[in-house]
Each structure stands twice: as structure tokens, then as C-alpha cells.
């Protein structure tokens, strides 16, 4: 059947419209329609493509969902070698570079473009007639791998430019720090090797052969380089950055021209201090001679250009003494070694423990109890033990032995999948596992039952009151009283009220509370929205699960496996009999923050930025990334950024985290 003209027109219009909203959301961070409206347009596009597959073009926003699974990546030769940069680490070294530049140019002054050095993975993007045709990794600088399908899932990379030109650009793909933390938490929970830092996570993600899996991990980009700028009449790097922005690329907003070395050093010092305000990792600044003509005069060596240099930030690592390694048993039985060390101050907080992730991690680095170790914060957030200071060993350090039985219940341990690095307690009724499952169920992100902390849950498990999550809804006064000491009338009344109220929580919270492997808060939301009831989700087939945006084959399989277990079916029936809500409720309007615009700065102790945004919205408020005069409340966490000063100037209500949560 030929495609009717009006369908074709509608399709073209939809494509353009969706990409425009995409651009406003991901590049400008200034959306003009709601998520629901966006979803509606997207659904219409998918429906048209389903009915008329011949409509589909390489620049269709539907490509961003991924779906193509490759066997391997094709090798591609770079049009111009992708060089790397020489590094400098302090003022003197930078001044050495500056003097060489002036000498070689036979000049006394030169303009520099200062840019942040994004700690990601560099890529080359080729556009033909304004359409993205190839995305290529750096590889060895001469040949890279074609990762076009993966690149298309990155929302800030345009599939179609605002000008119909042929061009090749380069830039950095990176993983925002919060996304890195989210993915690692999920990986640790699932017994997978965690990524050491956001850069490794980015590289690992871009190498995935299933682009649908790539789409799930929200990568982002900054583009900073035009190949053959003379073809577009560009004379300076400054002009190139403006041009890139005009084409629809996301460029870094903090780039700044400096007219002398002092200005460059000032810029470097400023960002050394401010780097943690950013939502992505930066490891220094890149200083580029601004004029392309002068760049050409300076030329390059085989390795790096003579017209640019990296000036790195001092790395924030500290040495401390590792006192003890404790073994923690998680909800799926995974035994995680946790290092406890003498407290050190690192990037604004005091840290005294860090996950060692798994026993391979310890072996690879040869970390021993009693060692002096180097610690740092990956992505500025998550404490990590980098490795031991071998020179300081006295011989009294103790090797960390992989446990042969569960440190809690004494049960057997082993691996359940060959590709796992994790070791698990295999005893299905290990009380520690149950406590973790329960903890997840009552947590703030799930059923949010306050007053049921780890200690109390443990007591209830030990007393035989809780054998699964559903038992929570069968607790009564008598059972609670039997716990004895410390459980008075008031506590009992509070607990029972909390438990009763939790029966009406949103469906996504229930799904998250079930503890399905691979399914965290975000996926639970997607599932709830898609399936509308728990029954629908339980009955979903593999293919139906794959239809949900962001669900890949692994997660789909994990969900199927989970619901096929008889014990799970029993528990769900028990939850249902108790009157727990199994249905999807559209977000309610109203609420204590209704009509209020809330903004955040610094790091909150109790939730991530994303979670905070959702919390605000669940209370009827609007969360915004940027502080404007319209903001009503600024909530201040640890290490606040420049928003705090701005809020003071505007006279906006400023609240600490504690004040805010007390009130709302
Ligand atoms: S320009 C020939 N600008 O740093 C010069 N690179 O260590 C090409 N990087 O491979 C690089 N931010 O992956 C440039 N604003 C920026 C950058 C940047 C990060 C990375 C890039 C490069 C590496 C060199």
C-alpha cells in the first residue's frame, strides 16, 4: 500500500517536532511540553512506522530507543588522526607550554580558548546532508570502530543538523555522575563487576553490541571540534564552538577565551574549586590556541598538537589505614566485602568505609587488612579504595580470605552464574538475606514504611514474625507486643498506622519493593506506567516486556524468572489478600508543594537529585535544575554551589535538607 500523502506529511512533521522537543529538553534543558505530551507524540510516530515501515529514515527519533544487535563493530579509518593531548599539572609546566607557543609564533601575545576537560570517551561524528551517518570511537587514533547505532541513542546528539551540510565533528561522550552511581548500585546488587569511574562506564557502554542496552544508560555529550573548519569559514575555536551550537550540538557552557597565561591559570584555579558543582566528571582544562591559522603554524607531533595542552586538576586522593574488612550479605545473598578505614576528609565529607565490590577486586589490587591504602571518590561521590601503599607494609598485614561459608548463617557459598564475579550465600532461608529483602521493601523508594528500621526487622525475623515481605501486613498488636522490650503502645500504634497507609502506595513502589533482580526505582516506574497493574506485569511475555522503553533482554529475562517462582506467586497473593494496591494511579495534583518551584544545590544525604525531583513532584511541586527568579525554595545539601549565592541575591527562601524534609 503506498503511503498516503497526508500520512507522509504528518510523519515528517512529527519527526521534526519530536527532535525539537528533544533538543529543548536535552541540549537546552528548557522543555516546553510535559513528558506525557512528548510520550504521546512518540507513540504516534512509532505507530506510523509500524503501519508504514517504508517511512522510516535514519534520522527518525525512534532510532534513539535502540534495538539493533550487532555481532561486532566495523573498523573505520579516521579522516584525520585523532590525536591526544600532552598533560601539564601545575602553573610552571603550563607556562613552559605558553612560552614555547609564543616562541614558535614569534609573538608576545596569543588568545587561548579554555575549555573543561570532560572525562569521557572521545568520538567522531559524520554528517552527510545534515544527517548523522556515522559515529566512530577513537580506537588507536588512526582507526576506530563504527558505533553509529549506539551513538544514536544519546539524546543530546542531533540525528539531523540545523543546516544540510556535510561535516565531521568530534567531542566527548560521558556518563553523568548520578547515572554512574545508579548503574553501579544496580550492578553491585546484581553481582556484576562495577565500573571504576564514569569514564570506564561510558567506554563499557559504548562497546555494548545491543543498542537497546545503551539507550538504558543515559549518556550525554559535549562537542568541541570541527574537522576542516576552513570549509565553513571558521577562523577561531571560539567561532567553531558557536557554529557547533548553531548546528544543534550540545557545547559546554563554561568555555572561556583568555588573552594571557594569567587568565588561563585563573580559569584553572576557579574550576579546580568548582568542579564538583558539575553533574559530570572533569579532570582538568584544555587550553587551545584560539586562531586556526596560528594552530596550523604551530602544527603537531605524531602524538599531539603543539597548539593545545591539558592542564589537569590536582587529584583528590588520600592515604589512610585500612582497619578491617567486613562481609555484608545482600538481599540476593551476594557477599560484599566492605573496607573500614581511619576516617579521612575527602572532597567535603568525612569517609570511613568503602565497598570493595567483590573478591576479585581485592585480589587484583592485593589489598590486605592493616594496609595503608589510597582512597578517592569516584565521580566525586562514591568512596573507593584504589590500592595499597606497598612500601609501607610491615609484614603484619593480613590477607583477605574469600569466605567459604556465609558469615551470617554459616550456609554454603558459591556462584550461581559462570559470568558472575560475586559470591553468594546459597541458603534460601538465610536470615540476613531476608532482612535485606525486607529493608528494600520498606525503604523510602519502595513502600516507604517509616519506623521499620534494620534493627527492628532483624528482631522480627529472629522472632519468627516475618518470613517474607507480605508478613508485614499480617503483623498485629499481639505479635508486635511479643517482641518485648522497647516496643511500647506508641511504637505499636505508629507502626500499624504506617503499615496500613503503605497499602495505598503507587504501583511502581510496590514493584521496586519486590526486589526483582535488575529492576530498580527507574525501571519500576517504566513498568508501572506501561502495564498499569501488577497482574498485567506478572502475565507479560518476553516480547511484551521488551516493548517497554529501556527494558533489554537481561531485565526482561530477570522479570520472567522472578514471577515464575512459586514462592513469589504465594507472596503476591498474600499481599493482595491483605489489600495492597496493585493498580496504577496517575499522579495526583495538589499536595503540600502545589504551585511551588523547588531547586536544589549541593549533595543531599538522603536521596539523589533525580529522586529528590520525584519527591518534589509527588508532593505537587515543580523541580527545576536551574535557579531563576521564579524559584520559591532552594534546598541546600552538602557542598553547595553558586546557586546559593544567587538565591541570596534574589531573596529566595533557603532551606537546609533537614528543614525541608521536616516541613514537607
Ligand atoms: S581537544 C587534538 N577538548 O581529552 C586535540 N579534548 O587527553 C583533541 N577531551 O582525546 C582534543 N575534553 O577525549 C579536547 N574540551 C576538550 C576535551 C578533550 C575532553 C579529551 C579527548 C582527548 C583527550 C586528550
Tab-separated table of C-alpha atoms in Angstrom, residues 33 209 233 250 257 317 335 427 454 477 514 581 626 631 646:
chain	number	residue	atom	x	y	z
A	33	UNK	CA	5.870	20.340	26.849
A	209	UNK	CA	26.555	-4.652	20.910
A	233	UNK	CA	34.629	29.823	7.038
A	250	UNK	CA	25.458	20.461	22.922
A	257	UNK	CA	38.519	32.915	25.984
A	317	UNK	CA	43.279	11.078	46.741
A	335	UNK	CA	28.552	-11.249	49.914
A	427	UNK	CA	20.976	-20.776	51.789
A	454	UNK	CA	17.133	-2.656	60.131
A	477	UNK	CA	-0.712	-5.713	68.206
A	514	UNK	CA	9.507	-6.805	45.360
A	581	UNK	CA	-2.748	-1.605	45.921
A	626	UNK	CA	18.307	25.957	37.259
A	631	UNK	CA	12.144	29.611	42.194
A	646	UNK	CA	22.245	33.625	43.625
